[in-house]
mmCIF file with all atom_site columns, C-alpha atoms in Angstrom:
data_model
loop_
_atom_site.group_PDB
_atom_site.id
_atom_site.type_symbol
_atom_site.label_atom_id
_atom_site.label_alt_id
_atom_site.label_comp_id
_atom_site.label_asym_id
_atom_site.label_entity_id
_atom_site.label_seq_id
_atom_site.pdbx_PDB_ins_code
_atom_site.Cartn_x
_atom_site.Cartn_y
_atom_site.Cartn_z
_atom_site.occupancy
_atom_site.B_iso_or_equiv
_atom_site.pdbx_formal_charge
_atom_site.auth_seq_id
_atom_site.auth_comp_id
_atom_site.auth_asym_id
_atom_site.auth_atom_id
_atom_site.pdbx_PDB_model_num
ATOM 1  C CA . VAL F 1 1  ? 153.624 -34.815 -125.104 1.00 0.00 ? 10  VAL F CA 1
ATOM 2  C CA . PRO F 1 2  ? 152.811 -36.584 -128.393 1.00 0.00 ? 11  PRO F CA 1
ATOM 3  C CA . ILE F 1 3  ? 154.638 -40.264 -128.261 1.00 0.00 ? 12  ILE F CA 1
ATOM 4  C CA . ILE F 1 4  ? 154.607 -42.780 -131.581 1.00 0.00 ? 13  ILE F CA 1
ATOM 5  C CA . GLY F 1 5  ? 156.240 -45.210 -132.625 1.00 0.00 ? 14  GLY F CA 1
ATOM 6  C CA . THR F 1 6  ? 156.064 -49.309 -133.924 1.00 0.00 ? 15  THR F CA 1
ATOM 7  C CA . LEU F 1 7  ? 155.276 -52.062 -131.540 1.00 0.00 ? 16  LEU F CA 1
ATOM 8  C CA . VAL F 1 8  ? 155.742 -55.916 -131.787 1.00 0.00 ? 17  VAL F CA 1
ATOM 9  C CA . PRO F 1 9  ? 153.153 -57.617 -129.451 1.00 0.00 ? 18  PRO F CA 1
ATOM 10 C CA . ALA F 1 10 ? 154.254 -60.632 -127.579 1.00 0.00 ? 19  ALA F CA 1
ATOM 11 C CA . SER F 1 11 ? 152.310 -62.828 -129.002 1.00 0.00 ? 20  SER F CA 1
ATOM 12 C CA . GLY F 1 12 ? 154.372 -62.191 -132.745 1.00 0.00 ? 21  GLY F CA 1
ATOM 13 C CA . ASP F 1 13 ? 151.532 -60.650 -134.457 1.00 0.00 ? 22  ASP F CA 1
ATOM 14 C CA . SER F 1 14 ? 152.011 -58.224 -137.010 1.00 0.00 ? 23  SER F CA 1
ATOM 15 C CA . PRO F 1 15 ? 153.438 -54.648 -135.322 1.00 0.00 ? 24  PRO F CA 1
ATOM 16 C CA . VAL F 1 16 ? 150.782 -52.050 -134.377 1.00 0.00 ? 25  VAL F CA 1
ATOM 17 C CA . VAL F 1 17 ? 151.491 -48.290 -134.969 1.00 0.00 ? 26  VAL F CA 1
ATOM 18 C CA . ILE F 1 18 ? 150.967 -46.633 -131.001 1.00 0.00 ? 27  ILE F CA 1
ATOM 19 C CA . SER F 1 19 ? 150.220 -42.998 -130.768 1.00 0.00 ? 28  SER F CA 1
ATOM 20 C CA . GLY F 1 20 ? 149.465 -41.030 -127.768 1.00 0.00 ? 29  GLY F CA 1
ATOM 21 C CA . GLN F 1 21 ? 149.908 -38.061 -125.701 1.00 0.00 ? 30  GLN F CA 1
ATOM 22 C CA . VAL F 1 22 ? 151.566 -38.547 -122.811 1.00 0.00 ? 31  VAL F CA 1
ATOM 23 C CA . ASP F 1 23 ? 150.374 -35.207 -119.970 1.00 0.00 ? 32  ASP F CA 1
ATOM 24 C CA . ARG F 1 24 ? 154.443 -35.501 -118.719 1.00 0.00 ? 33  ARG F CA 1
ATOM 25 C CA . LEU F 1 25 ? 157.796 -37.237 -119.966 1.00 0.00 ? 34  LEU F CA 1
ATOM 26 C CA . LEU F 1 26 ? 161.022 -36.796 -118.079 1.00 0.00 ? 35  LEU F CA 1
ATOM 27 C CA . VAL F 1 27 ? 164.194 -37.593 -119.574 1.00 0.00 ? 36  VAL F CA 1
ATOM 28 C CA . THR F 1 28 ? 166.923 -38.107 -117.987 1.00 0.00 ? 37  THR F CA 1
ATOM 29 C CA . ASP F 1 29 ? 170.247 -39.684 -118.079 1.00 0.00 ? 38  ASP F CA 1
ATOM 30 C CA . ASP F 1 30 ? 169.271 -42.611 -115.479 1.00 0.00 ? 39  ASP F CA 1
ATOM 31 C CA . GLU F 1 31 ? 165.735 -42.816 -116.664 1.00 0.00 ? 40  GLU F CA 1
ATOM 32 C CA . ILE F 1 32 ? 162.899 -42.641 -117.959 1.00 0.00 ? 41  ILE F CA 1
ATOM 33 C CA . VAL F 1 33 ? 159.554 -41.632 -116.361 1.00 0.00 ? 42  VAL F CA 1
ATOM 34 C CA . VAL F 1 34 ? 155.919 -41.051 -117.746 1.00 0.00 ? 43  VAL F CA 1
ATOM 35 C CA . ILE F 1 35 ? 153.654 -40.236 -116.383 1.00 0.00 ? 44  ILE F CA 1
ATOM 36 C CA . ASP F 1 36 ? 149.757 -39.485 -116.793 1.00 0.00 ? 45  ASP F CA 1
ATOM 37 C CA . TYR F 1 37 ? 146.806 -37.555 -114.985 1.00 0.00 ? 46  TYR F CA 1
ATOM 38 C CA . LYS F 1 38 ? 143.740 -38.509 -114.349 1.00 0.00 ? 47  LYS F CA 1
ATOM 39 C CA . THR F 1 39 ? 140.583 -37.254 -113.080 1.00 0.00 ? 48  THR F CA 1
ATOM 40 C CA . ASN F 1 40 ? 138.875 -40.500 -111.430 1.00 0.00 ? 49  ASN F CA 1
ATOM 41 C CA . ARG F 1 41 ? 136.786 -38.981 -108.062 1.00 0.00 ? 50  ARG F CA 1
ATOM 42 C CA . PRO F 1 42 ? 137.778 -40.830 -106.012 1.00 0.00 ? 51  PRO F CA 1
ATOM 43 C CA . PRO F 1 43 ? 140.609 -42.666 -106.994 1.00 0.00 ? 52  PRO F CA 1
ATOM 44 C CA . PRO F 1 44 ? 141.673 -45.758 -106.550 1.00 0.00 ? 53  PRO F CA 1
ATOM 45 C CA . LEU F 1 45 ? 144.086 -46.610 -103.200 1.00 0.00 ? 54  LEU F CA 1
ATOM 46 C CA . LEU F 1 46 ? 145.812 -49.461 -104.094 1.00 0.00 ? 55  LEU F CA 1
ATOM 47 C CA . GLU F 1 47 ? 147.187 -50.192 -107.373 1.00 0.00 ? 56  GLU F CA 1
ATOM 48 C CA . ASP F 1 48 ? 145.445 -53.390 -107.728 1.00 0.00 ? 57  ASP F CA 1
ATOM 49 C CA . ASP F 1 49 ? 142.632 -51.422 -107.721 1.00 0.00 ? 58  ASP F CA 1
ATOM 50 C CA . VAL F 1 50 ? 143.234 -49.580 -110.938 1.00 0.00 ? 59  VAL F CA 1
ATOM 51 C CA . PRO F 1 51 ? 140.830 -49.595 -114.189 1.00 0.00 ? 60  PRO F CA 1
ATOM 52 C CA . THR F 1 52 ? 142.911 -51.609 -116.635 1.00 0.00 ? 61  THR F CA 1
ATOM 53 C CA . VAL F 1 53 ? 141.657 -49.367 -119.318 1.00 0.00 ? 62  VAL F CA 1
ATOM 54 C CA . TYR F 1 54 ? 144.928 -46.954 -117.510 1.00 0.00 ? 63  TYR F CA 1
ATOM 55 C CA . LEU F 1 55 ? 147.160 -50.273 -116.897 1.00 0.00 ? 64  LEU F CA 1
ATOM 56 C CA . ARG F 1 56 ? 147.275 -51.053 -120.412 1.00 0.00 ? 65  ARG F CA 1
ATOM 57 C CA . GLN F 1 57 ? 148.223 -47.554 -121.700 1.00 0.00 ? 66  GLN F CA 1
ATOM 58 C CA . MET F 1 58 ? 151.052 -47.115 -119.204 1.00 0.00 ? 67  MET F CA 1
ATOM 59 C CA . ALA F 1 59 ? 152.244 -50.598 -120.139 1.00 0.00 ? 68  ALA F CA 1
ATOM 60 C CA . THR F 1 60 ? 151.857 -49.459 -124.088 1.00 0.00 ? 69  THR F CA 1
ATOM 61 C CA . TYR F 1 61 ? 153.545 -45.816 -123.300 1.00 0.00 ? 70  TYR F CA 1
ATOM 62 C CA . SER F 1 62 ? 156.223 -47.958 -120.948 1.00 0.00 ? 71  SER F CA 1
ATOM 63 C CA . ALA F 1 63 ? 156.943 -50.481 -123.613 1.00 0.00 ? 72  ALA F CA 1
ATOM 64 C CA . LEU F 1 64 ? 157.373 -47.593 -126.412 1.00 0.00 ? 73  LEU F CA 1
ATOM 65 C CA . LEU F 1 65 ? 159.817 -45.488 -124.381 1.00 0.00 ? 74  LEU F CA 1
ATOM 66 C CA . GLN F 1 66 ? 161.834 -48.853 -123.844 1.00 0.00 ? 75  GLN F CA 1
ATOM 67 C CA . SER F 1 67 ? 161.731 -49.579 -127.346 1.00 0.00 ? 76  SER F CA 1
ATOM 68 C CA . ILE F 1 68 ? 162.994 -45.695 -128.104 1.00 0.00 ? 77  ILE F CA 1
ATOM 69 C CA . TYR F 1 69 ? 165.531 -46.100 -125.161 1.00 0.00 ? 78  TYR F CA 1
ATOM 70 C CA . PRO F 1 70 ? 166.558 -49.518 -124.472 1.00 0.00 ? 79  PRO F CA 1
ATOM 71 C CA . GLU F 1 71 ? 169.812 -48.538 -122.123 1.00 0.00 ? 80  GLU F CA 1
ATOM 72 C CA . ARG F 1 72 ? 167.617 -46.776 -119.294 1.00 0.00 ? 81  ARG F CA 1
ATOM 73 C CA . PRO F 1 73 ? 164.463 -47.988 -117.003 1.00 0.00 ? 82  PRO F CA 1
ATOM 74 C CA . VAL F 1 74 ? 161.152 -46.740 -117.670 1.00 0.00 ? 83  VAL F CA 1
ATOM 75 C CA . ARG F 1 75 ? 159.626 -45.902 -114.679 1.00 0.00 ? 84  ARG F CA 1
ATOM 76 C CA . ALA F 1 76 ? 155.581 -45.162 -114.998 1.00 0.00 ? 85  ALA F CA 1
ATOM 77 C CA . ALA F 1 77 ? 152.962 -43.444 -112.515 1.00 0.00 ? 86  ALA F CA 1
ATOM 78 C CA . LEU F 1 78 ? 149.708 -41.725 -112.748 1.00 0.00 ? 87  LEU F CA 1
ATOM 79 C CA . LEU F 1 79 ? 148.764 -38.691 -111.376 1.00 0.00 ? 88  LEU F CA 1
ATOM 80 C CA . TRP F 1 80 ? 145.434 -38.670 -109.282 1.00 0.00 ? 89  TRP F CA 1
ATOM 81 C CA . THR F 1 81 ? 144.084 -34.586 -109.660 1.00 0.00 ? 90  THR F CA 1
ATOM 82 C CA . ASP F 1 82 ? 141.685 -35.223 -106.991 1.00 0.00 ? 91  ASP F CA 1
ATOM 83 C CA . GLY F 1 83 ? 144.688 -35.208 -104.525 1.00 0.00 ? 92  GLY F CA 1
ATOM 84 C CA . PRO F 1 84 ? 146.530 -34.761 -105.762 1.00 0.00 ? 93  PRO F CA 1
ATOM 85 C CA . ARG F 1 85 ? 148.103 -38.569 -105.492 1.00 0.00 ? 94  ARG F CA 1
ATOM 86 C CA . LEU F 1 86 ? 151.308 -39.623 -107.037 1.00 0.00 ? 95  LEU F CA 1
ATOM 87 C CA . MET F 1 87 ? 150.623 -43.728 -107.572 1.00 0.00 ? 96  MET F CA 1
ATOM 88 C CA . PRO F 1 88 ? 153.782 -45.598 -109.232 1.00 0.00 ? 97  PRO F CA 1
ATOM 89 C CA . LEU F 1 89 ? 153.051 -48.738 -111.128 1.00 0.00 ? 98  LEU F CA 1
ATOM 90 C CA . THR F 1 90 ? 155.362 -51.396 -110.622 1.00 0.00 ? 99  THR F CA 1
ATOM 91 C CA . ASP F 1 91 ? 157.005 -53.548 -113.614 1.00 0.00 ? 100 ASP F CA 1
ATOM 92 C CA . ALA F 1 92 ? 154.910 -56.122 -112.114 1.00 0.00 ? 101 ALA F CA 1
ATOM 93 C CA . GLN F 1 93 ? 151.771 -54.570 -112.939 1.00 0.00 ? 102 GLN F CA 1
ATOM 94 C CA . LEU F 1 94 ? 152.361 -52.974 -116.004 1.00 0.00 ? 103 LEU F CA 1
ATOM 95 C CA . GLU F 1 95 ? 153.939 -56.581 -117.220 1.00 0.00 ? 104 GLU F CA 1
ATOM 96 C CA . GLY F 1 96 ? 150.705 -58.613 -117.504 1.00 0.00 ? 105 GLY F CA 1
ATOM 97 C CA . HIS F 1 97 ? 149.042 -55.780 -119.649 1.00 0.00 ? 106 HIS F CA 1
ATOM 98 C CA . MET F 1 98 ? 152.079 -55.248 -122.315 1.00 0.00 ? 107 MET F CA 1
ATOM 99 C CA . PRO F 1 99 ? 150.847 -54.932 -125.693 1.00 0.00 ? 108 PRO F CA 1
#
């Protein structure tokens, strides 16, 4: 699913245009779920071991989706294809990586 929008960084700097592609997007009346596939072999077993670049990517997607759907919670997850194994990412983990 293509995703595009503008975010204002927490630093208050100029708005940034975000353009990306998410592998799966679920939009319901109650929540938004964004899932991105990753092929690392072997994948990390713990959320704390997820590479920073992936956390930044998912935090950015989450922030953009939250601006599009402000009335619904946004949940993010990585789907490690080696397994396969779905790894939900907590808001606390993503918060430190928000744009």
